[in-house]
Amino acid sequence: MAESKDKIVELLEEVLKWQRLQGMKILREILPQLLDTEEKRIVYEMTDGKNNQSKIANEAKVATGTVSNWWNIWYSYGILIKEGKSKGRYKKIISLKDLGIPIKPKSFGEKNDHSSRIDKQG
């Protein structure tokens, strides 16, 4: 019985590995289209379920309504998930750094510690 459970776990891990690979390929295609400006990339990367709309809008230099609109669009595409019990709080499903997508804003990353690759030369 334990041997068959081990085999099932092994097979599920193999399926998960291939699903992740396929998902990464799709994300690499769709994210550059959805995040076609530096402001959108900043907003997406800062959408970690902890930062609020005002903080993100201020950092990206966009209106809070713009952040809200982008969040709703991105949620509908499945690149954000709803986070916690706080209504309207979202979280990105993957960091841009994990996909090799750089962010080159003027101040982002210099004042804050975020998990994205920052190109400070631009």
PDB file of C-alpha atoms in Angstrom:
ATOM      1  CA  MET A   1       0.000   0.000   0.000  1.00  0.00           C
ATOM      2  CA  ALA A   2       2.786   2.447   0.909  1.00  0.00           C
ATOM      3  CA  GLU A   3       4.583   1.543  -2.306  1.00  0.00           C
ATOM      4  CA  SER A   4       1.562   2.451  -4.450  1.00  0.00           C
ATOM      5  CA  LYS A   5       1.186   5.779  -2.585  1.00  0.00           C
ATOM      6  CA  ASP A   6       4.841   6.525  -3.276  1.00  0.00           C
ATOM      7  CA  LYS A   7       4.301   5.791  -6.959  1.00  0.00           C
ATOM      8  CA  ILE A   8       1.248   8.074  -7.058  1.00  0.00           C
ATOM      9  CA  VAL A   9       3.202  10.876  -5.385  1.00  0.00           C
ATOM     10  CA  GLU A  10       6.055  10.369  -7.842  1.00  0.00           C
ATOM     11  CA  LEU A  11       3.680  10.541 -10.816  1.00  0.00           C
ATOM     12  CA  LEU A  12       1.918  13.638  -9.459  1.00  0.00           C
ATOM     13  CA  GLU A  13       5.254  15.370  -8.966  1.00  0.00           C
ATOM     14  CA  GLU A  14       6.148  14.572 -12.579  1.00  0.00           C
ATOM     15  CA  VAL A  15       2.812  15.934 -13.834  1.00  0.00           C
ATOM     16  CA  LEU A  16       3.278  19.075 -11.723  1.00  0.00           C
ATOM     17  CA  LYS A  17       6.748  19.629 -13.170  1.00  0.00           C
ATOM     18  CA  TRP A  18       5.394  19.562 -16.721  1.00  0.00           C
ATOM     19  CA  GLN A  19       2.369  21.706 -15.840  1.00  0.00           C
ATOM     20  CA  ARG A  20       4.665  24.364 -14.371  1.00  0.00           C
ATOM     21  CA  LEU A  21       6.811  24.317 -17.486  1.00  0.00           C
ATOM     22  CA  GLN A  22       3.767  24.754 -19.699  1.00  0.00           C
ATOM     23  CA  GLY A  23       2.419  27.523 -17.453  1.00  0.00           C
ATOM     24  CA  MET A  24       5.728  29.398 -17.523  1.00  0.00           C
ATOM     25  CA  LYS A  25       5.705  29.315 -21.321  1.00  0.00           C
ATOM     26  CA  ILE A  26       2.202  30.780 -21.436  1.00  0.00           C
ATOM     27  CA  LEU A  27       3.072  33.446 -18.850  1.00  0.00           C
ATOM     28  CA  ARG A  28       6.167  34.480 -20.811  1.00  0.00           C
ATOM     29  CA  GLU A  29       3.896  35.077 -23.800  1.00  0.00           C
ATOM     30  CA  ILE A  30       0.983  36.835 -22.093  1.00  0.00           C
ATOM     31  CA  LEU A  31       2.671  38.980 -19.416  1.00  0.00           C
ATOM     32  CA  PRO A  32       4.623  41.220 -21.813  1.00  0.00           C
ATOM     33  CA  GLN A  33       1.336  41.969 -23.587  1.00  0.00           C
ATOM     34  CA  LEU A  34      -0.569  42.716 -20.385  1.00  0.00           C
ATOM     35  CA  LEU A  35       2.316  44.568 -18.722  1.00  0.00           C
ATOM     36  CA  ASP A  36       3.312  46.723 -21.668  1.00  0.00           C
ATOM     37  CA  THR A  37       4.487  49.777 -19.687  1.00  0.00           C
ATOM     38  CA  GLU A  38       6.925  50.279 -16.829  1.00  0.00           C
ATOM     39  CA  GLU A  39       4.060  51.583 -14.684  1.00  0.00           C
ATOM     40  CA  LYS A  40       2.112  48.361 -15.193  1.00  0.00           C
ATOM     41  CA  ARG A  41       5.176  46.264 -14.389  1.00  0.00           C
ATOM     42  CA  ILE A  42       5.756  48.244 -11.181  1.00  0.00           C
ATOM     43  CA  VAL A  43       2.125  47.873 -10.132  1.00  0.00           C
ATOM     44  CA  TYR A  44       2.154  44.149 -10.928  1.00  0.00           C
ATOM     45  CA  GLU A  45       5.408  43.486  -9.093  1.00  0.00           C
ATOM     46  CA  MET A  46       4.298  45.423  -6.013  1.00  0.00           C
ATOM     47  CA  THR A  47       0.986  43.539  -5.922  1.00  0.00           C
ATOM     48  CA  ASP A  48       2.073  41.164  -3.193  1.00  0.00           C
ATOM     49  CA  GLY A  49      -1.072  41.050  -1.058  1.00  0.00           C
ATOM     50  CA  LYS A  50       0.529  43.377   1.490  1.00  0.00           C
ATOM     51  CA  ASN A  51       1.012  46.680  -0.328  1.00  0.00           C
ATOM     52  CA  ASN A  52      -2.129  48.773  -0.527  1.00  0.00           C
ATOM     53  CA  GLN A  53      -3.461  50.570  -3.579  1.00  0.00           C
ATOM     54  CA  SER A  54      -2.282  54.001  -2.450  1.00  0.00           C
ATOM     55  CA  LYS A  55       1.292  52.869  -1.829  1.00  0.00           C
ATOM     56  CA  ILE A  56       1.457  51.084  -5.175  1.00  0.00           C
ATOM     57  CA  ALA A  57      -0.119  54.004  -7.054  1.00  0.00           C
ATOM     58  CA  ASN A  58       2.326  56.428  -5.448  1.00  0.00           C
ATOM     59  CA  GLU A  59       5.340  54.282  -6.321  1.00  0.00           C
ATOM     60  CA  ALA A  60       4.182  53.739  -9.922  1.00  0.00           C
ATOM     61  CA  LYS A  61       3.113  57.379 -10.266  1.00  0.00           C
ATOM     62  CA  VAL A  62      -0.417  56.484 -11.406  1.00  0.00           C
ATOM     63  CA  ALA A  63      -3.892  57.120  -9.957  1.00  0.00           C
ATOM     64  CA  THR A  64      -5.341  54.662  -7.443  1.00  0.00           C
ATOM     65  CA  GLY A  65      -8.259  54.133  -9.836  1.00  0.00           C
ATOM     66  CA  THR A  66      -5.776  53.045 -12.486  1.00  0.00           C
ATOM     67  CA  VAL A  67      -4.322  50.453 -10.106  1.00  0.00           C
ATOM     68  CA  SER A  68      -7.827  49.192  -9.360  1.00  0.00           C
ATOM     69  CA  ASN A  69      -8.687  48.940 -13.067  1.00  0.00           C
ATOM     70  CA  TRP A  70      -5.466  47.077 -13.853  1.00  0.00           C
ATOM     71  CA  TRP A  71      -6.015  44.706 -10.936  1.00  0.00           C
ATOM     72  CA  ASN A  72      -9.498  43.838 -12.201  1.00  0.00           C
ATOM     73  CA  ILE A  73      -8.205  43.190 -15.721  1.00  0.00           C
ATOM     74  CA  TRP A  74      -5.265  41.112 -14.511  1.00  0.00           C
ATOM     75  CA  TYR A  75      -7.477  39.138 -12.130  1.00  0.00           C
ATOM     76  CA  SER A  76      -9.757  38.266 -15.050  1.00  0.00           C
ATOM     77  CA  TYR A  77      -6.699  36.955 -16.942  1.00  0.00           C
ATOM     78  CA  GLY A  78      -5.660  34.860 -13.937  1.00  0.00           C
ATOM     79  CA  ILE A  79      -2.321  36.558 -13.255  1.00  0.00           C
ATOM     80  CA  LEU A  80      -3.531  37.838  -9.863  1.00  0.00           C
ATOM     81  CA  ILE A  81      -5.285  36.018  -7.043  1.00  0.00           C
ATOM     82  CA  LYS A  82      -7.417  37.513  -4.280  1.00  0.00           C
ATOM     83  CA  GLU A  83      -5.402  37.711  -1.098  1.00  0.00           C
ATOM     84  CA  GLY A  84      -6.719  37.305   2.421  1.00  0.00           C
ATOM     85  CA  LYS A  85      -9.987  38.561   3.777  1.00  0.00           C
ATOM     86  CA  SER A  86      -9.385  42.176   2.808  1.00  0.00           C
ATOM     87  CA  LYS A  87     -11.767  43.037  -0.010  1.00  0.00           C
ATOM     88  CA  GLY A  88      -9.936  44.229  -3.091  1.00  0.00           C
ATOM     89  CA  ARG A  89      -6.473  43.020  -2.042  1.00  0.00           C
ATOM     90  CA  TYR A  90      -4.658  41.036  -4.732  1.00  0.00           C
ATOM     91  CA  LYS A  91      -1.408  39.122  -5.099  1.00  0.00           C
ATOM     92  CA  LYS A  92       0.611  38.320  -8.227  1.00  0.00           C
ATOM     93  CA  ILE A  93       0.913  34.639  -9.072  1.00  0.00           C
ATOM     94  CA  ILE A  94       4.594  34.904 -10.002  1.00  0.00           C
ATOM     95  CA  SER A  95       7.319  37.493  -9.757  1.00  0.00           C
ATOM     96  CA  LEU A  96       8.556  39.125 -12.938  1.00  0.00           C
ATOM     97  CA  LYS A  97      12.067  38.234 -11.774  1.00  0.00           C
ATOM     98  CA  ASP A  98      11.136  34.548 -11.944  1.00  0.00           C
ATOM     99  CA  LEU A  99      10.196  35.050 -15.598  1.00  0.00           C
ATOM    100  CA  GLY A 100      13.261  37.141 -16.421  1.00  0.00           C
ATOM    101  CA  ILE A 101      11.225  40.292 -17.070  1.00  0.00           C
ATOM    102  CA  PRO A 102      13.137  43.380 -15.865  1.00  0.00           C
ATOM    103  CA  ILE A 103      11.696  46.527 -14.332  1.00  0.00           C
ATOM    104  CA  LYS A 104      13.472  49.818 -15.018  1.00  0.00           C
ATOM    105  CA  PRO A 105      11.651  52.533 -13.073  1.00  0.00           C
ATOM    106  CA  LYS A 106      13.359  55.645 -11.804  1.00  0.00           C
ATOM    107  CA  SER A 107      12.848  55.069  -8.087  1.00  0.00           C
ATOM    108  CA  PHE A 108      11.417  51.566  -7.717  1.00  0.00           C
ATOM    109  CA  GLY A 109      13.769  49.352  -5.758  1.00  0.00           C
ATOM    110  CA  GLU A 110      15.987  52.177  -4.588  1.00  0.00           C
ATOM    111  CA  LYS A 111      13.679  53.052  -1.695  1.00  0.00           C
ATOM    112  CA  ASN A 112      12.029  49.660  -1.277  1.00  0.00           C
ATOM    113  CA  ASP A 113      13.081  46.032  -1.181  1.00  0.00           C
ATOM    114  CA  HIS A 114      11.058  44.091  -3.756  1.00  0.00           C
ATOM    115  CA  SER A 115      11.655  40.717  -5.320  1.00  0.00           C
ATOM    116  CA  SER A 116      12.193  41.918  -8.870  1.00  0.00           C
ATOM    117  CA  ARG A 117      15.269  42.411 -10.980  1.00  0.00           C
ATOM    118  CA  ILE A 118      15.991  46.130 -11.124  1.00  0.00           C
ATOM    119  CA  ASP A 119      17.971  47.587 -13.978  1.00  0.00           C
ATOM    120  CA  LYS A 120      19.250  50.802 -12.396  1.00  0.00           C
ATOM    121  CA  GLN A 121      21.133  51.819 -15.533  1.00  0.00           C
ATOM    122  CA  GLY A 122      17.930  52.961 -17.293  1.00  0.00           C
TER     123      GLY A 122
END
